[in-house]
Amino acid sequence: MATYEHPYPDPELAAAHPFTTYGTTSRPDQEMRARAREFHDLMDARRSVRMFDDRPVPRDLIETAIRSASTAPSGAHMQPWTFVAIADPALKAEIRAAAEEEERTNYLENRMNTEWQAALAPLGTDHHKEFLEIAPWLVVLFEQRFGEHEDGSKKTHYYVKESVGIAAGLFVTAIHQMGLATLPHTPSPMAFLRRVLDRPGTERPFVLFPVGHPLPGVRVPDLERKPLDQVAVFRE
Ligand code: IYR
């Protein structure tokens, strides 16, 4: 077995960049198989939901989902994301109005071309975005294109899109795992969100998640997932 060597043999560097022992230990294959199947079944039951109950959702649940999402790996551990969680009805109404305005252009004035609109037809989406007011929470995920050092100078962020995309995936997973529903909504263009939510020029909206209890009995498109051989190639 490989022996562990600290990457910083220099004691000063080692003290500046402390390492700690990884807490997760390996498990027998059968136990991993059972856990893997259980997790797959949980995730396979997730669907993007576009109709929500207006039942309130306690803030601490949203906080925990954001904390889970914020465990995502990120380039040089910069965690280049900001989650803005909105429950204020006036702000939600403002976001809905602005998003519907953009979507009207997308759908009705053909800013989305015919191929795009045909691809969306099975989902039954249109420019009405009622969920932006009905869902008790809207969580807008911003990417931080760069950060700031303590002296105010620019701090480079690495692999921002990749990092924020992974954080978005963990957020969706966390919300589903606790029994709530969401959908990644991308009102396009999304620039209005930076203005409405008063975010700095270094941030760019990445995706908006309405979060809430699914409307009881809500129907979703009867989609099938691609089988493994269409999404994976093994070279053994
Ligand atoms: N932003 C639009 C359109 C839309 C685009 C894709 I790609 C989708 O998978 C779903 C919708 C909207 O939110 O309706």
Short mmCIF file of C-alpha atoms and ligand atoms in Angstrom, two decimals:
data_model
loop_
_atom_site.label_atom_id
_atom_site.label_comp_id
_atom_site.label_asym_id
_atom_site.label_seq_id
_atom_site.Cartn_x
_atom_site.Cartn_y
_atom_site.Cartn_z
CA MET A 1 0.00 0.00 0.00
CA ALA A 2 1.20 3.50 -0.79
CA THR A 3 2.53 5.35 2.17
CA TYR A 4 1.25 8.80 2.88
CA GLU A 5 3.65 11.64 2.59
CA HIS A 6 2.69 15.17 3.43
CA PRO A 7 2.85 17.24 0.23
CA TYR A 8 4.60 19.97 2.18
CA PRO A 9 7.72 18.53 3.81
CA ASP A 10 8.63 22.09 4.74
CA PRO A 11 7.16 22.52 8.26
CA GLU A 12 6.26 26.14 7.63
CA LEU A 13 4.24 25.33 4.50
CA ALA A 14 2.70 22.30 6.21
CA ALA A 15 1.51 24.52 9.07
CA ALA A 16 0.06 27.04 6.60
CA HIS A 17 -1.81 24.32 4.69
CA PRO A 18 -2.88 21.73 7.28
CA PHE A 19 -4.15 18.36 6.09
CA THR A 20 -6.52 16.15 8.02
CA THR A 21 -7.33 12.45 7.84
CA TYR A 22 -10.20 11.62 5.48
CA GLY A 23 -13.07 10.26 7.53
CA THR A 24 -14.81 8.03 4.98
CA THR A 25 -13.54 4.47 4.94
CA SER A 26 -14.13 1.91 2.20
CA ARG A 27 -16.98 -0.63 2.34
CA PRO A 28 -17.44 -4.19 1.06
CA ASP A 29 -18.73 -4.45 -2.56
CA GLN A 30 -22.10 -5.87 -1.52
CA GLU A 31 -22.75 -3.03 0.88
CA MET A 32 -21.75 -0.52 -1.81
CA ARG A 33 -24.06 -2.25 -4.29
CA ALA A 34 -27.03 -1.96 -1.93
CA ARG A 35 -26.28 1.70 -1.22
CA ALA A 36 -25.74 2.45 -4.92
CA ARG A 37 -29.08 0.89 -5.90
CA GLU A 38 -30.91 2.68 -3.14
CA PHE A 39 -29.42 6.00 -4.22
CA HIS A 40 -30.17 5.32 -7.88
CA ASP A 41 -33.81 4.55 -7.07
CA LEU A 42 -34.09 7.73 -5.03
CA MET A 43 -32.64 9.83 -7.85
CA ASP A 44 -34.58 8.03 -10.57
CA ALA A 45 -37.79 9.09 -8.82
CA ARG A 46 -36.80 12.77 -9.10
CA ARG A 47 -38.59 14.83 -11.69
CA SER A 48 -38.61 18.49 -12.59
CA VAL A 49 -41.86 19.80 -11.19
CA ARG A 50 -43.49 22.95 -12.56
CA MET A 51 -46.53 23.16 -10.27
CA PHE A 52 -46.08 23.77 -6.58
CA ASP A 53 -48.19 23.92 -3.47
CA ASP A 54 -48.10 27.36 -1.84
CA ARG A 55 -47.55 25.66 1.56
CA PRO A 56 -44.65 27.40 3.30
CA VAL A 57 -41.31 25.64 3.64
CA PRO A 58 -39.25 26.49 6.73
CA ARG A 59 -36.13 28.51 6.00
CA ASP A 60 -33.83 26.04 7.76
CA LEU A 61 -34.56 23.40 5.08
CA ILE A 62 -33.40 25.78 2.37
CA GLU A 63 -30.34 26.64 4.45
CA THR A 64 -29.41 22.96 4.76
CA ALA A 65 -29.89 22.38 1.02
CA ILE A 66 -27.59 25.31 0.28
CA ARG A 67 -25.02 24.00 2.75
CA SER A 68 -25.16 20.62 0.99
CA ALA A 69 -24.77 22.25 -2.42
CA SER A 70 -21.88 24.27 -1.08
CA THR A 71 -19.98 21.05 -0.31
CA ALA A 72 -19.42 20.73 -4.09
CA PRO A 73 -15.84 20.39 -5.25
CA SER A 74 -14.63 23.59 -6.91
CA GLY A 75 -11.55 24.81 -8.75
CA ALA A 76 -8.85 25.54 -6.15
CA HIS A 77 -11.64 25.33 -3.54
CA MET A 78 -12.80 28.84 -4.36
CA GLN A 79 -16.49 27.90 -3.99
CA PRO A 80 -17.36 30.51 -6.65
CA TRP A 81 -21.10 30.65 -6.02
CA THR A 82 -23.75 32.72 -4.24
CA PHE A 83 -27.22 31.35 -3.52
CA VAL A 84 -29.90 34.03 -3.11
CA ALA A 85 -32.98 32.58 -1.40
CA ILE A 86 -36.16 34.60 -1.86
CA ALA A 87 -39.44 34.21 0.00
CA ASP A 88 -40.55 37.88 -0.20
CA PRO A 89 -43.77 37.86 -2.27
CA ALA A 90 -43.11 41.30 -3.80
CA LEU A 91 -39.69 40.22 -5.01
CA LYS A 92 -41.08 36.96 -6.37
CA ALA A 93 -43.75 38.92 -8.28
CA GLU A 94 -41.09 41.20 -9.73
CA ILE A 95 -39.02 38.21 -10.85
CA ARG A 96 -42.06 36.52 -12.37
CA ALA A 97 -42.99 39.63 -14.35
CA ALA A 98 -39.45 40.08 -15.70
CA ALA A 99 -39.02 36.35 -16.50
CA GLU A 100 -42.37 36.16 -18.31
CA GLU A 101 -41.44 39.20 -20.32
CA GLU A 102 -38.26 37.48 -21.55
CA GLU A 103 -40.03 34.17 -22.10
CA ARG A 104 -42.76 35.85 -24.12
CA THR A 105 -40.05 36.91 -26.57
CA ASN A 106 -38.57 33.39 -26.50
CA TYR A 107 -41.81 31.56 -27.18
CA LEU A 108 -44.09 34.01 -28.96
CA GLU A 109 -41.62 36.09 -30.92
CA ASN A 110 -39.55 33.03 -31.83
CA ARG A 111 -36.32 34.02 -30.10
CA MET A 112 -36.10 30.24 -29.68
CA ASN A 113 -35.91 28.81 -33.19
CA THR A 114 -38.28 26.12 -34.48
CA GLU A 115 -35.90 23.28 -33.67
CA TRP A 116 -35.63 24.47 -30.07
CA GLN A 117 -39.39 24.90 -29.70
CA ALA A 118 -39.94 21.41 -31.15
CA ALA A 119 -37.46 19.97 -28.63
CA LEU A 120 -39.45 21.58 -25.81
CA ALA A 121 -42.87 20.44 -27.09
CA PRO A 122 -42.85 17.16 -25.08
CA LEU A 123 -42.34 19.18 -21.88
CA GLY A 124 -45.38 21.37 -22.45
CA THR A 125 -43.61 24.53 -21.30
CA ASP A 126 -44.72 28.00 -22.33
CA HIS A 127 -44.09 31.60 -21.34
CA HIS A 128 -46.34 31.45 -18.26
CA LYS A 129 -44.23 31.03 -15.13
CA GLU A 130 -46.81 30.91 -12.36
CA PHE A 131 -44.46 28.80 -10.25
CA LEU A 132 -42.25 31.87 -9.76
CA GLU A 133 -44.91 33.30 -7.45
CA ILE A 134 -46.48 30.15 -6.04
CA ALA A 135 -43.39 28.24 -4.94
CA PRO A 136 -42.59 29.42 -1.40
CA TRP A 137 -38.90 29.87 -2.24
CA LEU A 138 -36.96 30.94 -5.30
CA VAL A 139 -33.28 30.16 -5.00
CA VAL A 140 -31.11 31.93 -7.57
CA LEU A 141 -27.65 30.51 -8.01
CA PHE A 142 -25.07 33.07 -9.15
CA GLU A 143 -21.61 32.24 -10.44
CA GLN A 144 -18.85 34.47 -9.13
CA ARG A 145 -16.72 35.13 -12.19
CA PHE A 146 -13.97 36.28 -9.84
CA GLY A 147 -13.61 37.05 -6.15
CA GLU A 148 -11.82 39.57 -4.01
CA HIS A 149 -8.75 39.42 -1.81
CA GLU A 150 -8.88 41.09 1.59
CA ASP A 151 -7.16 44.18 0.14
CA GLY A 152 -9.90 44.47 -2.48
CA SER A 153 -7.77 43.19 -5.37
CA LYS A 154 -9.16 40.67 -7.84
CA LYS A 155 -8.98 36.98 -6.92
CA THR A 156 -9.07 34.55 -9.84
CA HIS A 157 -11.69 31.82 -9.73
CA TYR A 158 -11.00 28.63 -11.66
CA TYR A 159 -13.37 26.35 -13.57
CA VAL A 160 -16.31 28.50 -12.52
CA LYS A 161 -18.95 26.90 -14.78
CA GLU A 162 -17.88 23.38 -13.87
CA SER A 163 -17.85 24.17 -10.16
CA VAL A 164 -21.20 25.96 -10.15
CA GLY A 165 -22.75 23.22 -12.31
CA ILE A 166 -21.73 20.60 -9.77
CA ALA A 167 -23.10 22.74 -6.92
CA ALA A 168 -26.38 23.05 -8.83
CA GLY A 169 -26.56 19.26 -9.14
CA LEU A 170 -26.00 18.82 -5.44
CA PHE A 171 -28.71 21.39 -4.70
CA VAL A 172 -31.23 19.51 -6.86
CA THR A 173 -30.23 16.28 -5.11
CA ALA A 174 -30.52 17.79 -1.62
CA ILE A 175 -33.97 19.21 -2.35
CA HIS A 176 -35.22 15.91 -3.75
CA GLN A 177 -33.71 13.88 -0.93
CA MET A 178 -35.61 15.90 1.71
CA GLY A 179 -38.90 15.39 -0.15
CA LEU A 180 -39.31 18.79 -1.77
CA ALA A 181 -39.42 19.55 -5.48
CA THR A 182 -37.63 21.94 -7.79
CA LEU A 183 -36.74 22.57 -11.39
CA PRO A 184 -33.77 24.31 -12.95
CA HIS A 185 -35.35 27.36 -14.53
CA THR A 186 -33.27 29.47 -16.92
CA PRO A 187 -35.31 32.51 -17.89
CA SER A 188 -33.27 33.67 -20.80
CA PRO A 189 -31.56 36.09 -20.83
CA MET A 190 -31.19 36.12 -17.05
CA ALA A 191 -29.33 39.40 -16.60
CA PHE A 192 -32.38 41.02 -14.97
CA LEU A 193 -31.81 38.84 -11.90
CA ARG A 194 -28.56 40.60 -11.08
CA ARG A 195 -30.36 43.95 -11.15
CA VAL A 196 -33.49 42.84 -9.28
CA LEU A 197 -31.44 41.06 -6.60
CA ASP A 198 -28.84 43.80 -6.36
CA ARG A 199 -25.83 41.52 -6.92
CA PRO A 200 -22.36 42.85 -7.78
CA GLY A 201 -21.07 43.06 -11.35
CA THR A 202 -18.67 40.16 -10.67
CA GLU A 203 -21.65 37.78 -10.39
CA ARG A 204 -23.72 36.28 -13.17
CA PRO A 205 -27.01 34.39 -12.74
CA PHE A 206 -26.50 30.70 -13.50
CA VAL A 207 -29.87 29.08 -12.78
CA LEU A 208 -33.02 29.74 -10.77
CA PHE A 209 -34.61 27.02 -8.62
CA PRO A 210 -38.22 27.40 -7.49
CA VAL A 211 -38.52 25.19 -4.39
CA GLY A 212 -41.60 23.89 -2.63
CA HIS A 213 -43.90 20.96 -2.03
CA PRO A 214 -45.10 19.55 -5.33
CA LEU A 215 -48.76 20.34 -5.99
CA PRO A 216 -50.60 17.17 -4.89
CA GLY A 217 -51.42 15.09 -7.97
CA VAL A 218 -49.16 17.17 -10.23
CA ARG A 219 -48.55 15.52 -13.58
CA VAL A 220 -45.15 15.47 -15.23
CA PRO A 221 -44.09 14.48 -18.76
CA ASP A 222 -43.83 10.71 -19.10
CA LEU A 223 -40.12 10.75 -19.90
CA GLU A 224 -37.73 7.85 -20.13
CA ARG A 225 -34.11 7.99 -19.16
CA LYS A 226 -31.55 6.91 -21.73
CA PRO A 227 -30.33 3.37 -21.06
CA LEU A 228 -26.79 2.95 -19.79
CA ASP A 229 -25.37 1.95 -23.17
CA GLN A 230 -26.46 5.29 -24.62
CA VAL A 231 -24.86 7.38 -21.92
CA ALA A 232 -21.73 5.40 -21.06
CA VAL A 233 -18.84 3.70 -22.81
CA PHE A 234 -16.64 1.26 -20.92
CA ARG A 235 -13.12 0.48 -22.09
CA GLU A 236 -11.81 -2.43 -20.02
N1 IYR B 1 -36.19 29.15 -20.62
C1 IYR B 1 -37.42 28.63 -21.18
C2 IYR B 1 -37.25 27.57 -22.16
C3 IYR B 1 -36.79 26.23 -21.75
C4 IYR B 1 -35.64 25.76 -22.29
C5 IYR B 1 -35.22 24.49 -22.05
I1 IYR B 1 -33.57 23.82 -22.98
C6 IYR B 1 -35.98 23.65 -21.20
O1 IYR B 1 -35.56 22.34 -20.95
C7 IYR B 1 -37.16 24.10 -20.66
C8 IYR B 1 -37.55 25.41 -20.93
C9 IYR B 1 -38.40 28.22 -20.08
O2 IYR B 1 -38.00 28.14 -18.93
O3 IYR B 1 -39.56 27.98 -20.38
#
